[in-house]
mmCIF file with all atom_site columns, C-alpha atoms in Angstrom:
data_model
loop_
_atom_site.group_PDB
_atom_site.id
_atom_site.type_symbol
_atom_site.label_atom_id
_atom_site.label_alt_id
_atom_site.label_comp_id
_atom_site.label_asym_id
_atom_site.label_entity_id
_atom_site.label_seq_id
_atom_site.pdbx_PDB_ins_code
_atom_site.Cartn_x
_atom_site.Cartn_y
_atom_site.Cartn_z
_atom_site.occupancy
_atom_site.B_iso_or_equiv
_atom_site.pdbx_formal_charge
_atom_site.auth_seq_id
_atom_site.auth_comp_id
_atom_site.auth_asym_id
_atom_site.auth_atom_id
_atom_site.pdbx_PDB_model_num
ATOM 1   C CA . GLY A 1 1   ? 5.406   17.888  12.254  1.00 76.00 ? 1   GLY A CA 1
ATOM 2   C CA . ASP A 1 2   ? 4.802   14.350  14.543  1.00 85.00 ? 2   ASP A CA 1
ATOM 3   C CA . SER A 1 3   ? 6.601   11.637  13.603  1.00 91.00 ? 3   SER A CA 1
ATOM 4   C CA . VAL A 1 4   ? 7.798   7.749   14.702  1.00 94.00 ? 4   VAL A CA 1
ATOM 5   C CA . THR A 1 5   ? 11.027  6.401   13.736  1.00 95.00 ? 5   THR A CA 1
ATOM 6   C CA . GLN A 1 6   ? 11.734  2.392   14.010  1.00 94.00 ? 6   GLN A CA 1
ATOM 7   C CA . MET A 1 7   ? 14.640  0.562   13.527  1.00 87.00 ? 7   MET A CA 1
ATOM 8   C CA . GLU A 1 8   ? 15.170  -1.183  10.133  1.00 84.00 ? 8   GLU A CA 1
ATOM 9   C CA . GLY A 1 9   ? 14.379  -4.464  9.539   1.00 85.00 ? 9   GLY A CA 1
ATOM 10  C CA . PRO A 1 10  ? 14.480  -7.569  8.851   1.00 94.00 ? 10  PRO A CA 1
ATOM 11  C CA . VAL A 1 11  ? 15.185  -8.574  12.565  1.00 95.00 ? 11  VAL A CA 1
ATOM 12  C CA . THR A 1 12  ? 16.307  -12.105 12.431  1.00 96.00 ? 12  THR A CA 1
ATOM 13  C CA . LEU A 1 13  ? 16.602  -13.967 15.511  1.00 96.00 ? 13  LEU A CA 1
ATOM 14  C CA . SER A 1 14  ? 16.639  -17.490 16.782  1.00 97.00 ? 14  SER A CA 1
ATOM 15  C CA . GLU A 1 15  ? 13.822  -18.870 19.204  1.00 97.00 ? 15  GLU A CA 1
ATOM 16  C CA . GLU A 1 16  ? 13.817  -18.298 22.683  1.00 96.00 ? 16  GLU A CA 1
ATOM 17  C CA . ALA A 1 17  ? 16.210  -15.067 21.905  1.00 97.00 ? 17  ALA A CA 1
ATOM 18  C CA . PHE A 1 18  ? 15.509  -11.655 23.546  1.00 97.00 ? 18  PHE A CA 1
ATOM 19  C CA . LEU A 1 19  ? 13.966  -9.050  21.432  1.00 97.00 ? 19  LEU A CA 1
ATOM 20  C CA . THR A 1 20  ? 14.290  -5.484  21.380  1.00 97.00 ? 20  THR A CA 1
ATOM 21  C CA . ILE A 1 21  ? 12.588  -3.188  18.464  1.00 97.00 ? 21  ILE A CA 1
ATOM 22  C CA . ASN A 1 22  ? 13.788  0.373   19.003  1.00 97.00 ? 22  ASN A CA 1
ATOM 23  C CA . CYS A 1 23  ? 10.701  3.282   18.425  1.00 97.00 ? 23  CYS A CA 1
ATOM 24  C CA . THR A 1 24  ? 11.420  7.081   19.242  1.00 97.00 ? 24  THR A CA 1
ATOM 25  C CA . TYR A 1 25  ? 8.853   9.481   18.493  1.00 96.00 ? 25  TYR A CA 1
ATOM 26  C CA . THR A 1 26  ? 8.640   13.484  17.792  1.00 93.00 ? 26  THR A CA 1
ATOM 27  C CA . ALA A 1 27  ? 5.427   14.866  18.651  1.00 89.00 ? 27  ALA A CA 1
ATOM 28  C CA . THR A 1 28  ? 3.973   18.305  19.867  1.00 82.00 ? 28  THR A CA 1
ATOM 29  C CA . GLY A 1 29  ? 1.904   17.689  23.128  1.00 79.00 ? 29  GLY A CA 1
ATOM 30  C CA . TYR A 1 30  ? 1.598   14.572  24.965  1.00 82.00 ? 30  TYR A CA 1
ATOM 31  C CA . PRO A 1 31  ? 1.018   11.343  22.826  1.00 90.00 ? 31  PRO A CA 1
ATOM 32  C CA . SER A 1 32  ? -0.467  8.189   23.535  1.00 91.00 ? 32  SER A CA 1
ATOM 33  C CA . LEU A 1 33  ? 1.846   5.300   22.051  1.00 94.00 ? 33  LEU A CA 1
ATOM 34  C CA . PHE A 1 34  ? 0.973   2.015   20.610  1.00 95.00 ? 34  PHE A CA 1
ATOM 35  C CA . TRP A 1 35  ? 2.496   -1.034  18.859  1.00 97.00 ? 35  TRP A CA 1
ATOM 36  C CA . TYR A 1 36  ? 0.642   -2.872  16.158  1.00 95.00 ? 36  TYR A CA 1
ATOM 37  C CA . VAL A 1 37  ? 1.593   -6.070  15.106  1.00 95.00 ? 37  VAL A CA 1
ATOM 38  C CA . GLN A 1 38  ? 0.572   -7.577  11.234  1.00 90.00 ? 38  GLN A CA 1
ATOM 39  C CA . TYR A 1 39  ? 1.077   -11.215 10.646  1.00 90.00 ? 39  TYR A CA 1
ATOM 40  C CA . PRO A 1 40  ? 1.717   -12.631 7.575   1.00 84.00 ? 40  PRO A CA 1
ATOM 41  C CA . GLY A 1 41  ? -1.738  -12.122 5.459   1.00 76.00 ? 41  GLY A CA 1
ATOM 42  C CA . GLU A 1 42  ? -3.643  -10.248 7.968   1.00 80.00 ? 42  GLU A CA 1
ATOM 43  C CA . GLY A 1 43  ? -4.641  -6.819  9.226   1.00 82.00 ? 43  GLY A CA 1
ATOM 44  C CA . LEU A 1 44  ? -2.946  -4.545  12.037  1.00 89.00 ? 44  LEU A CA 1
ATOM 45  C CA . GLN A 1 45  ? -3.733  -5.829  15.212  1.00 91.00 ? 45  GLN A CA 1
ATOM 46  C CA . LEU A 1 46  ? -3.296  -3.924  18.527  1.00 92.00 ? 46  LEU A CA 1
ATOM 47  C CA . LEU A 1 47  ? -0.318  -5.219  20.621  1.00 96.00 ? 47  LEU A CA 1
ATOM 48  C CA . LEU A 1 48  ? 0.052   -2.844  23.384  1.00 96.00 ? 48  LEU A CA 1
ATOM 49  C CA . LYS A 1 49  ? -0.388  0.706   24.478  1.00 94.00 ? 49  LYS A CA 1
ATOM 50  C CA . ALA A 1 50  ? 0.690   3.360   27.083  1.00 95.00 ? 50  ALA A CA 1
ATOM 51  C CA . THR A 1 51  ? -1.058  6.669   27.403  1.00 90.00 ? 51  THR A CA 1
ATOM 52  C CA . LYS A 1 52  ? 1.421   8.535   29.759  1.00 90.00 ? 52  LYS A CA 1
ATOM 53  C CA . ALA A 1 53  ? 4.912   8.792   30.721  1.00 93.00 ? 53  ALA A CA 1
ATOM 54  C CA . ASP A 1 54  ? 6.160   5.921   32.864  1.00 95.00 ? 54  ASP A CA 1
ATOM 55  C CA . ASP A 1 55  ? 3.268   3.725   31.734  1.00 95.00 ? 55  ASP A CA 1
ATOM 56  C CA . LYS A 1 56  ? 4.134   0.134   30.798  1.00 97.00 ? 56  LYS A CA 1
ATOM 57  C CA . GLY A 1 57  ? 1.958   -1.495  27.925  1.00 97.00 ? 57  GLY A CA 1
ATOM 58  C CA . SER A 1 58  ? 2.439   -5.356  28.039  1.00 97.00 ? 58  SER A CA 1
ATOM 59  C CA . ASN A 1 59  ? 0.700   -8.458  26.483  1.00 97.00 ? 59  ASN A CA 1
ATOM 60  C CA . LYS A 1 60  ? 1.467   -11.561 25.187  1.00 95.00 ? 60  LYS A CA 1
ATOM 61  C CA . GLY A 1 61  ? 4.904   -11.366 26.706  1.00 97.00 ? 61  GLY A CA 1
ATOM 62  C CA . PHE A 1 62  ? 5.668   -8.484  24.872  1.00 98.00 ? 62  PHE A CA 1
ATOM 63  C CA . GLU A 1 63  ? 6.348   -4.994  27.120  1.00 98.00 ? 63  GLU A CA 1
ATOM 64  C CA . ALA A 1 64  ? 7.133   -1.526  26.364  1.00 98.00 ? 64  ALA A CA 1
ATOM 65  C CA . THR A 1 65  ? 7.629   1.687   28.542  1.00 98.00 ? 65  THR A CA 1
ATOM 66  C CA . TYR A 1 66  ? 6.498   5.041   27.680  1.00 97.00 ? 66  TYR A CA 1
ATOM 67  C CA . ARG A 1 67  ? 10.174  7.030   28.093  1.00 96.00 ? 67  ARG A CA 1
ATOM 68  C CA . LYS A 1 68  ? 9.383   10.954  27.836  1.00 93.00 ? 68  LYS A CA 1
ATOM 69  C CA . GLU A 1 69  ? 12.708  11.782  28.653  1.00 94.00 ? 69  GLU A CA 1
ATOM 70  C CA . THR A 1 70  ? 14.131  9.721   25.993  1.00 95.00 ? 70  THR A CA 1
ATOM 71  C CA . THR A 1 71  ? 10.853  9.987   23.689  1.00 95.00 ? 71  THR A CA 1
ATOM 72  C CA . SER A 1 72  ? 11.094  6.445   23.348  1.00 97.00 ? 72  SER A CA 1
ATOM 73  C CA . PHE A 1 73  ? 8.805   3.357   23.399  1.00 98.00 ? 73  PHE A CA 1
ATOM 74  C CA . HIS A 1 74  ? 10.867  0.154   22.664  1.00 98.00 ? 74  HIS A CA 1
ATOM 75  C CA . LEU A 1 75  ? 9.403   -2.885  22.198  1.00 98.00 ? 75  LEU A CA 1
ATOM 76  C CA . GLU A 1 76  ? 10.838  -5.869  24.416  1.00 98.00 ? 76  GLU A CA 1
ATOM 77  C CA . LYS A 1 77  ? 10.158  -9.765  24.872  1.00 98.00 ? 77  LYS A CA 1
ATOM 78  C CA . GLY A 1 78  ? 12.307  -11.969 26.782  1.00 96.00 ? 78  GLY A CA 1
ATOM 79  C CA . SER A 1 79  ? 11.768  -15.240 24.514  1.00 96.00 ? 79  SER A CA 1
ATOM 80  C CA . VAL A 1 80  ? 10.520  -15.017 21.291  1.00 97.00 ? 80  VAL A CA 1
ATOM 81  C CA . GLN A 1 81  ? 8.763   -17.891 19.463  1.00 97.00 ? 81  GLN A CA 1
ATOM 82  C CA . VAL A 1 82  ? 8.254   -18.874 15.590  1.00 96.00 ? 82  VAL A CA 1
ATOM 83  C CA . SER A 1 83  ? 4.839   -17.598 15.696  1.00 95.00 ? 83  SER A CA 1
ATOM 84  C CA . ASP A 1 84  ? 5.735   -13.995 16.863  1.00 97.00 ? 84  ASP A CA 1
ATOM 85  C CA . SER A 1 85  ? 7.408   -13.551 13.296  1.00 96.00 ? 85  SER A CA 1
ATOM 86  C CA . ALA A 1 86  ? 5.487   -10.601 11.853  1.00 95.00 ? 86  ALA A CA 1
ATOM 87  C CA . VAL A 1 87  ? 5.964   -6.637  11.138  1.00 94.00 ? 87  VAL A CA 1
ATOM 88  C CA . TYR A 1 88  ? 5.364   -4.616  14.376  1.00 96.00 ? 88  TYR A CA 1
ATOM 89  C CA . PHE A 1 89  ? 4.530   -1.131  13.792  1.00 95.00 ? 89  PHE A CA 1
ATOM 90  C CA . CYS A 1 90  ? 5.146   2.052   16.413  1.00 96.00 ? 90  CYS A CA 1
ATOM 91  C CA . ALA A 1 91  ? 2.685   4.547   16.279  1.00 95.00 ? 91  ALA A CA 1
ATOM 92  C CA . LEU A 1 92  ? 1.207   7.758   18.105  1.00 93.00 ? 92  LEU A CA 1
ATOM 93  C CA . ILE A 1 93  ? -2.041  9.695   18.861  1.00 89.00 ? 93  ILE A CA 1
ATOM 94  C CA . LEU A 1 94  ? -1.778  13.088  20.234  1.00 79.00 ? 94  LEU A CA 1
ATOM 95  C CA . ASP A 1 95  ? -3.998  14.087  22.810  1.00 65.00 ? 95  ASP A CA 1
ATOM 96  C CA . THR A 1 96  ? -4.934  17.148  21.110  1.00 63.00 ? 96  THR A CA 1
ATOM 97  C CA . GLY A 1 97  ? -8.090  15.975  19.686  1.00 62.00 ? 97  GLY A CA 1
ATOM 98  C CA . ARG A 1 98  ? -6.620  14.440  16.298  1.00 64.00 ? 98  ARG A CA 1
ATOM 99  C CA . ARG A 1 99  ? -7.924  11.026  16.002  1.00 78.00 ? 99  ARG A CA 1
ATOM 100 C CA . ALA A 1 100 ? -5.571  9.911   13.332  1.00 87.00 ? 100 ALA A CA 1
ATOM 101 C CA . LEU A 1 101 ? -2.796  7.582   14.015  1.00 91.00 ? 101 LEU A CA 1
ATOM 102 C CA . THR A 1 102 ? 0.723   8.163   12.771  1.00 92.00 ? 102 THR A CA 1
ATOM 103 C CA . PHE A 1 103 ? 3.105   5.128   12.083  1.00 94.00 ? 103 PHE A CA 1
ATOM 104 C CA . GLY A 1 104 ? 6.515   4.242   11.989  1.00 94.00 ? 104 GLY A CA 1
ATOM 105 C CA . SER A 1 105 ? 7.764   2.087   9.095   1.00 91.00 ? 105 SER A CA 1
ATOM 106 C CA . GLY A 1 106 ? 7.185   -1.074  10.626  1.00 93.00 ? 106 GLY A CA 1
ATOM 107 C CA . THR A 1 107 ? 10.173  -3.553  11.479  1.00 95.00 ? 107 THR A CA 1
ATOM 108 C CA . ARG A 1 108 ? 9.735   -7.041  10.208  1.00 95.00 ? 108 ARG A CA 1
ATOM 109 C CA . LEU A 1 109 ? 11.041  -9.989  12.557  1.00 96.00 ? 109 LEU A CA 1
ATOM 110 C CA . GLN A 1 110 ? 11.920  -13.283 11.556  1.00 96.00 ? 110 GLN A CA 1
ATOM 111 C CA . VAL A 1 111 ? 12.354  -16.148 14.095  1.00 97.00 ? 111 VAL A CA 1
ATOM 112 C CA . GLN A 1 112 ? 13.726  -19.084 13.141  1.00 96.00 ? 112 GLN A CA 1
ATOM 113 C CA . PRO A 1 113 ? 13.767  -22.559 15.023  1.00 94.00 ? 113 PRO A CA 1
ATOM 114 C CA . GLU B 2 1   ? -15.031 -11.861 18.626  1.00 71.00 ? 1   GLU B CA 1
ATOM 115 C CA . PRO B 2 2   ? -16.563 -9.092  16.186  1.00 75.00 ? 2   PRO B CA 1
ATOM 116 C CA . GLU B 2 3   ? -13.816 -8.579  13.137  1.00 87.00 ? 3   GLU B CA 1
ATOM 117 C CA . VAL B 2 4   ? -13.273 -5.535  10.526  1.00 92.00 ? 4   VAL B CA 1
ATOM 118 C CA . THR B 2 5   ? -13.889 -6.983  7.156   1.00 93.00 ? 5   THR B CA 1
ATOM 119 C CA . GLN B 2 6   ? -12.955 -5.616  3.976   1.00 95.00 ? 6   GLN B CA 1
ATOM 120 C CA . THR B 2 7   ? -13.735 -6.575  0.379   1.00 95.00 ? 7   THR B CA 1
ATOM 121 C CA . PRO B 2 8   ? -12.040 -7.085  -1.958  1.00 96.00 ? 8   PRO B CA 1
ATOM 122 C CA . SER B 2 9   ? -9.213  -8.219  -0.560  1.00 94.00 ? 9   SER B CA 1
ATOM 123 C CA . HIS B 2 10  ? -7.288  -7.558  -4.045  1.00 95.00 ? 10  HIS B CA 1
ATOM 124 C CA . GLN B 2 11  ? -8.208  -5.344  -7.087  1.00 97.00 ? 11  GLN B CA 1
ATOM 125 C CA . VAL B 2 12  ? -6.609  -4.433  -9.990  1.00 97.00 ? 12  VAL B CA 1
ATOM 126 C CA . THR B 2 13  ? -7.834  -1.800  -12.422 1.00 97.00 ? 13  THR B CA 1
ATOM 127 C CA . GLN B 2 14  ? -7.005  0.329   -15.173 1.00 97.00 ? 14  GLN B CA 1
ATOM 128 C CA . MET B 2 15  ? -5.731  3.932   -14.535 1.00 97.00 ? 15  MET B CA 1
ATOM 129 C CA . GLY B 2 16  ? -8.210  6.412   -14.948 1.00 97.00 ? 16  GLY B CA 1
ATOM 130 C CA . GLN B 2 17  ? -11.063 3.932   -13.574 1.00 97.00 ? 17  GLN B CA 1
ATOM 131 C CA . GLU B 2 18  ? -13.131 4.389   -10.400 1.00 97.00 ? 18  GLU B CA 1
ATOM 132 C CA . VAL B 2 19  ? -12.645 1.881   -7.503  1.00 98.00 ? 19  VAL B CA 1
ATOM 133 C CA . ILE B 2 20  ? -15.008 1.475   -4.313  1.00 97.00 ? 20  ILE B CA 1
ATOM 134 C CA . LEU B 2 21  ? -13.229 -0.373  -1.490  1.00 97.00 ? 21  LEU B CA 1
ATOM 135 C CA . ARG B 2 22  ? -15.478 -1.591  1.110   1.00 96.00 ? 22  ARG B CA 1
ATOM 136 C CA . CYS B 2 23  ? -15.403 -2.086  4.801   1.00 96.00 ? 23  CYS B CA 1
ATOM 137 C CA . VAL B 2 24  ? -17.982 -3.530  7.528   1.00 95.00 ? 24  VAL B CA 1
ATOM 138 C CA . PRO B 2 25  ? -16.672 -2.122  10.691  1.00 92.00 ? 25  PRO B CA 1
ATOM 139 C CA . ILE B 2 26  ? -17.540 -3.381  14.247  1.00 90.00 ? 26  ILE B CA 1
ATOM 140 C CA . SER B 2 27  ? -21.260 -2.554  14.671  1.00 85.00 ? 27  SER B CA 1
ATOM 141 C CA . ASN B 2 28  ? -20.891 -0.418  17.912  1.00 87.00 ? 28  ASN B CA 1
ATOM 142 C CA . HIS B 2 29  ? -17.718 1.635   16.653  1.00 89.00 ? 29  HIS B CA 1
ATOM 143 C CA . LEU B 2 30  ? -18.443 5.271   15.956  1.00 88.00 ? 30  LEU B CA 1
ATOM 144 C CA . TYR B 2 31  ? -15.424 6.211   14.739  1.00 91.00 ? 31  TYR B CA 1
ATOM 145 C CA . PHE B 2 32  ? -14.195 5.139   11.094  1.00 93.00 ? 32  PHE B CA 1
ATOM 146 C CA . TYR B 2 33  ? -10.914 5.623   9.050   1.00 95.00 ? 33  TYR B CA 1
ATOM 147 C CA . TRP B 2 34  ? -8.749  4.642   5.935   1.00 97.00 ? 34  TRP B CA 1
ATOM 148 C CA . TYR B 2 35  ? -5.461  4.441   5.904   1.00 97.00 ? 35  TYR B CA 1
ATOM 149 C CA . ARG B 2 36  ? -3.340  3.164   3.067   1.00 96.00 ? 36  ARG B CA 1
ATOM 150 C CA . GLN B 2 37  ? 0.299   1.531   2.835   1.00 92.00 ? 37  GLN B CA 1
ATOM 151 C CA . ILE B 2 38  ? 2.192   2.149   -0.233  1.00 91.00 ? 38  ILE B CA 1
ATOM 152 C CA . LEU B 2 39  ? 4.504   -0.947  -0.889  1.00 87.00 ? 39  LEU B CA 1
ATOM 153 C CA . GLY B 2 40  ? 7.777   -0.636  1.300   1.00 80.00 ? 40  GLY B CA 1
ATOM 154 C CA . GLN B 2 41  ? 6.631   2.476   2.807   1.00 83.00 ? 41  GLN B CA 1
ATOM 155 C CA . LYS B 2 42  ? 4.762   3.867   6.037   1.00 86.00 ? 42  LYS B CA 1
ATOM 156 C CA . VAL B 2 43  ? 0.884   3.211   6.851   1.00 91.00 ? 43  VAL B CA 1
ATOM 157 C CA . GLU B 2 44  ? -0.435  6.777   6.210   1.00 94.00 ? 44  GLU B CA 1
ATOM 158 C CA . PHE B 2 45  ? -3.616  8.400   6.973   1.00 94.00 ? 45  PHE B CA 1
ATOM 159 C CA . LEU B 2 46  ? -6.397  9.250   4.663   1.00 96.00 ? 46  LEU B CA 1
ATOM 160 C CA . VAL B 2 47  ? -9.539  10.104  6.465   1.00 96.00 ? 47  VAL B CA 1
ATOM 161 C CA . SER B 2 48  ? -11.611 10.004  9.727   1.00 93.00 ? 48  SER B CA 1
ATOM 162 C CA . PHE B 2 49  ? -15.262 9.916   9.744   1.00 92.00 ? 49  PHE B CA 1
ATOM 163 C CA . TYR B 2 50  ? -17.780 10.472  12.649  1.00 90.00 ? 50  TYR B CA 1
ATOM 164 C CA . ASN B 2 51  ? -21.446 11.115  12.916  1.00 88.00 ? 51  ASN B CA 1
ATOM 165 C CA . ASN B 2 52  ? -21.975 10.781  9.099   1.00 89.00 ? 52  ASN B CA 1
ATOM 166 C CA . GLU B 2 53  ? -19.254 13.458  8.120   1.00 92.00 ? 53  GLU B CA 1
ATOM 167 C CA . ILE B 2 54  ? -15.412 13.836  7.656   1.00 93.00 ? 54  ILE B CA 1
ATOM 168 C CA . SER B 2 55  ? -14.028 14.997  10.782  1.00 91.00 ? 55  SER B CA 1
ATOM 169 C CA . GLU B 2 56  ? -10.212 15.062  9.519   1.00 91.00 ? 56  GLU B CA 1
ATOM 170 C CA . LYS B 2 57  ? -8.545  14.232  6.385   1.00 93.00 ? 57  LYS B CA 1
ATOM 171 C CA . SER B 2 58  ? -4.851  14.437  5.280   1.00 93.00 ? 58  SER B CA 1
ATOM 172 C CA . GLU B 2 59  ? -3.046  15.878  2.420   1.00 92.00 ? 59  GLU B CA 1
ATOM 173 C CA . ILE B 2 60  ? -3.548  12.537  0.617   1.00 94.00 ? 60  ILE B CA 1
ATOM 174 C CA . PHE B 2 61  ? -7.168  12.801  0.383   1.00 95.00 ? 61  PHE B CA 1
ATOM 175 C CA . ASP B 2 62  ? -7.783  15.289  -2.349  1.00 94.00 ? 62  ASP B CA 1
ATOM 176 C CA . ASP B 2 63  ? -10.743 15.924  -4.806  1.00 94.00 ? 63  ASP B CA 1
ATOM 177 C CA . GLN B 2 64  ? -10.352 12.276  -6.114  1.00 96.00 ? 64  GLN B CA 1
ATOM 178 C CA . PHE B 2 65  ? -11.281 10.745  -2.686  1.00 97.00 ? 65  PHE B CA 1
ATOM 179 C CA . SER B 2 66  ? -14.663 10.234  -1.119  1.00 97.00 ? 66  SER B CA 1
ATOM 180 C CA . VAL B 2 67  ? -16.055 8.292   1.569   1.00 96.00 ? 67  VAL B CA 1
ATOM 181 C CA . GLU B 2 68  ? -19.820 7.425   2.719   1.00 93.00 ? 68  GLU B CA 1
ATOM 182 C CA . ARG B 2 69  ? -21.663 5.263   5.132   1.00 91.00 ? 69  ARG B CA 1
ATOM 183 C CA . PRO B 2 70  ? -24.635 4.690   3.084   1.00 83.00 ? 70  PRO B CA 1
ATOM 184 C CA . ASP B 2 71  ? -26.466 2.227   4.971   1.00 83.00 ? 71  ASP B CA 1
ATOM 185 C CA . GLY B 2 72  ? -25.093 2.407   8.701   1.00 78.00 ? 72  GLY B CA 1
ATOM 186 C CA . SER B 2 73  ? -23.112 -0.832  8.539   1.00 85.00 ? 73  SER B CA 1
ATOM 187 C CA . ASN B 2 74  ? -20.769 -0.164  5.194   1.00 92.00 ? 74  ASN B CA 1
ATOM 188 C CA . PHE B 2 75  ? -18.118 2.091   5.157   1.00 95.00 ? 75  PHE B CA 1
ATOM 189 C CA . THR B 2 76  ? -16.661 2.880   1.678   1.00 96.00 ? 76  THR B CA 1
ATOM 190 C CA . LEU B 2 77  ? -13.646 4.441   0.279   1.00 97.00 ? 77  LEU B CA 1
ATOM 191 C CA . LYS B 2 78  ? -14.112 5.710   -3.341  1.00 97.00 ? 78  LYS B CA 1
ATOM 192 C CA . ILE B 2 79  ? -11.308 6.878   -5.991  1.00 97.00 ? 79  ILE B CA 1
ATOM 193 C CA . ARG B 2 80  ? -13.079 8.678   -9.041  1.00 96.00 ? 80  ARG B CA 1
ATOM 194 C CA . SER B 2 81  ? -10.016 8.540   -11.067 1.00 95.00 ? 81  SER B CA 1
ATOM 195 C CA . THR B 2 82  ? -7.024  5.996   -10.425 1.00 96.00 ? 82  THR B CA 1
ATOM 196 C CA . LYS B 2 83  ? -3.642  6.910   -10.862 1.00 96.00 ? 83  LYS B CA 1
ATOM 197 C CA . LEU B 2 84  ? -0.615  4.467   -10.856 1.00 96.00 ? 84  LEU B CA 1
ATOM 198 C CA . GLU B 2 85  ? 0.578   5.950   -7.420  1.00 95.00 ? 85  GLU B CA 1
ATOM 199 C CA . ASP B 2 86  ? -2.793  4.817   -5.906  1.00 97.00 ? 86  ASP B CA 1
ATOM 200 C CA . SER B 2 87  ? -1.307  1.446   -5.821  1.00 97.00 ? 87  SER B CA 1
ATOM 201 C CA . ALA B 2 88  ? -1.192  0.602   -2.281  1.00 96.00 ? 88  ALA B CA 1
ATOM 202 C CA . MET B 2 89  ? -2.742  -1.592  0.575   1.00 95.00 ? 89  MET B CA 1
ATOM 203 C CA . TYR B 2 90  ? -5.760  0.166   1.907   1.00 97.00 ? 90  TYR B CA 1
ATOM 204 C CA . PHE B 2 91  ? -6.930  -0.225  5.538   1.00 96.00 ? 91  PHE B CA 1
ATOM 205 C CA . CYS B 2 92  ? -10.355 0.344   7.211   1.00 96.00 ? 92  CYS B CA 1
ATOM 206 C CA . ALA B 2 93  ? -10.251 0.970   10.965  1.00 94.00 ? 93  ALA B CA 1
ATOM 207 C CA . GLY B 2 94  ? -12.817 1.600   13.383  1.00 92.00 ? 94  GLY B CA 1
ATOM 208 C CA . GLY B 2 95  ? -13.122 2.414   16.868  1.00 88.00 ? 95  GLY B CA 1
ATOM 209 C CA . LEU B 2 96  ? -15.341 4.059   19.858  1.00 83.00 ? 96  LEU B CA 1
ATOM 210 C CA . LEU B 2 97  ? -14.659 7.164   21.792  1.00 70.00 ? 97  LEU B CA 1
ATOM 211 C CA . GLY B 2 98  ? -11.075 6.698   22.743  1.00 65.00 ? 98  GLY B CA 1
ATOM 212 C CA . GLU B 2 99  ? -7.858  5.662   21.139  1.00 67.00 ? 99  GLU B CA 1
ATOM 213 C CA . THR B 2 100 ? -7.759  2.109   20.202  1.00 84.00 ? 100 THR B CA 1
ATOM 214 C CA . GLN B 2 101 ? -8.476  1.666   16.606  1.00 90.00 ? 101 GLN B CA 1
ATOM 215 C CA . TYR B 2 102 ? -9.467  -2.068  15.048  1.00 90.00 ? 102 TYR B CA 1
ATOM 216 C CA . PHE B 2 103 ? -8.211  -2.768  11.762  1.00 93.00 ? 103 PHE B CA 1
ATOM 217 C CA . GLY B 2 104 ? -9.393  -4.720  8.790   1.00 93.00 ? 104 GLY B CA 1
ATOM 218 C CA . PRO B 2 105 ? -7.136  -7.118  6.603   1.00 91.00 ? 105 PRO B CA 1
ATOM 219 C CA . GLY B 2 106 ? -6.815  -4.627  4.097   1.00 94.00 ? 106 GLY B CA 1
ATOM 220 C CA . THR B 2 107 ? -7.522  -4.283  0.240   1.00 96.00 ? 107 THR B CA 1
ATOM 221 C CA . ARG B 2 108 ? -4.565  -4.456  -2.052  1.00 96.00 ? 108 ARG B CA 1
ATOM 222 C CA . LEU B 2 109 ? -5.045  -2.253  -4.946  1.00 97.00 ? 109 LEU B CA 1
ATOM 223 C CA . LEU B 2 110 ? -3.313  -2.325  -7.949  1.00 97.00 ? 110 LEU B CA 1
ATOM 224 C CA . VAL B 2 111 ? -3.634  0.493   -10.883 1.00 97.00 ? 111 VAL B CA 1
ATOM 225 C CA . LEU B 2 112 ? -2.094  -0.646  -14.146 1.00 97.00 ? 112 LEU B CA 1
#
């Protein structure tokens, strides 16, 4: 079945450090890929998405590139801030009409001042 | 900016009791979803709802669960007879014809 695998957390970084959170997927067909973020006490917010191979999604300094050859969608940010501390979820939707998101297990990021 | 809201934020119930979790999606959304996250585990899809009927459900969504949109604004998830393993965070989401789903803040359900 379809699945998303994320690196385990927590990831602890100092402010202004470079961030990478790895995400790989297994899917039949051609999925769209997403990163959602959950700040403490809040719901899931869409951070960025990419709908086809080689697309790059970006938002708030975060980027992720849809790599079909490695079935990956790694999240990166060049300089993290304390306010980026949250749980990050990688997810996919297939293009076959199914509308449900399949999520990874989430990666907690802690940024220290 | 419009938001998805959910009530209550927390609910504690006894095993075997019925619970109703409520969601108010963004008004122009057409597709609605419930997901849950058991503590420490993945966010899991439960059910999707479109045009006043269930369009898809997962194996988790058994006969103990039901959904309805009674008045065109609220979207509810009912668990008829709660079990200990129903303890989780329940998220409501909605969207238009497309892929982006907008999530509510969740209801934390604890079954004792």
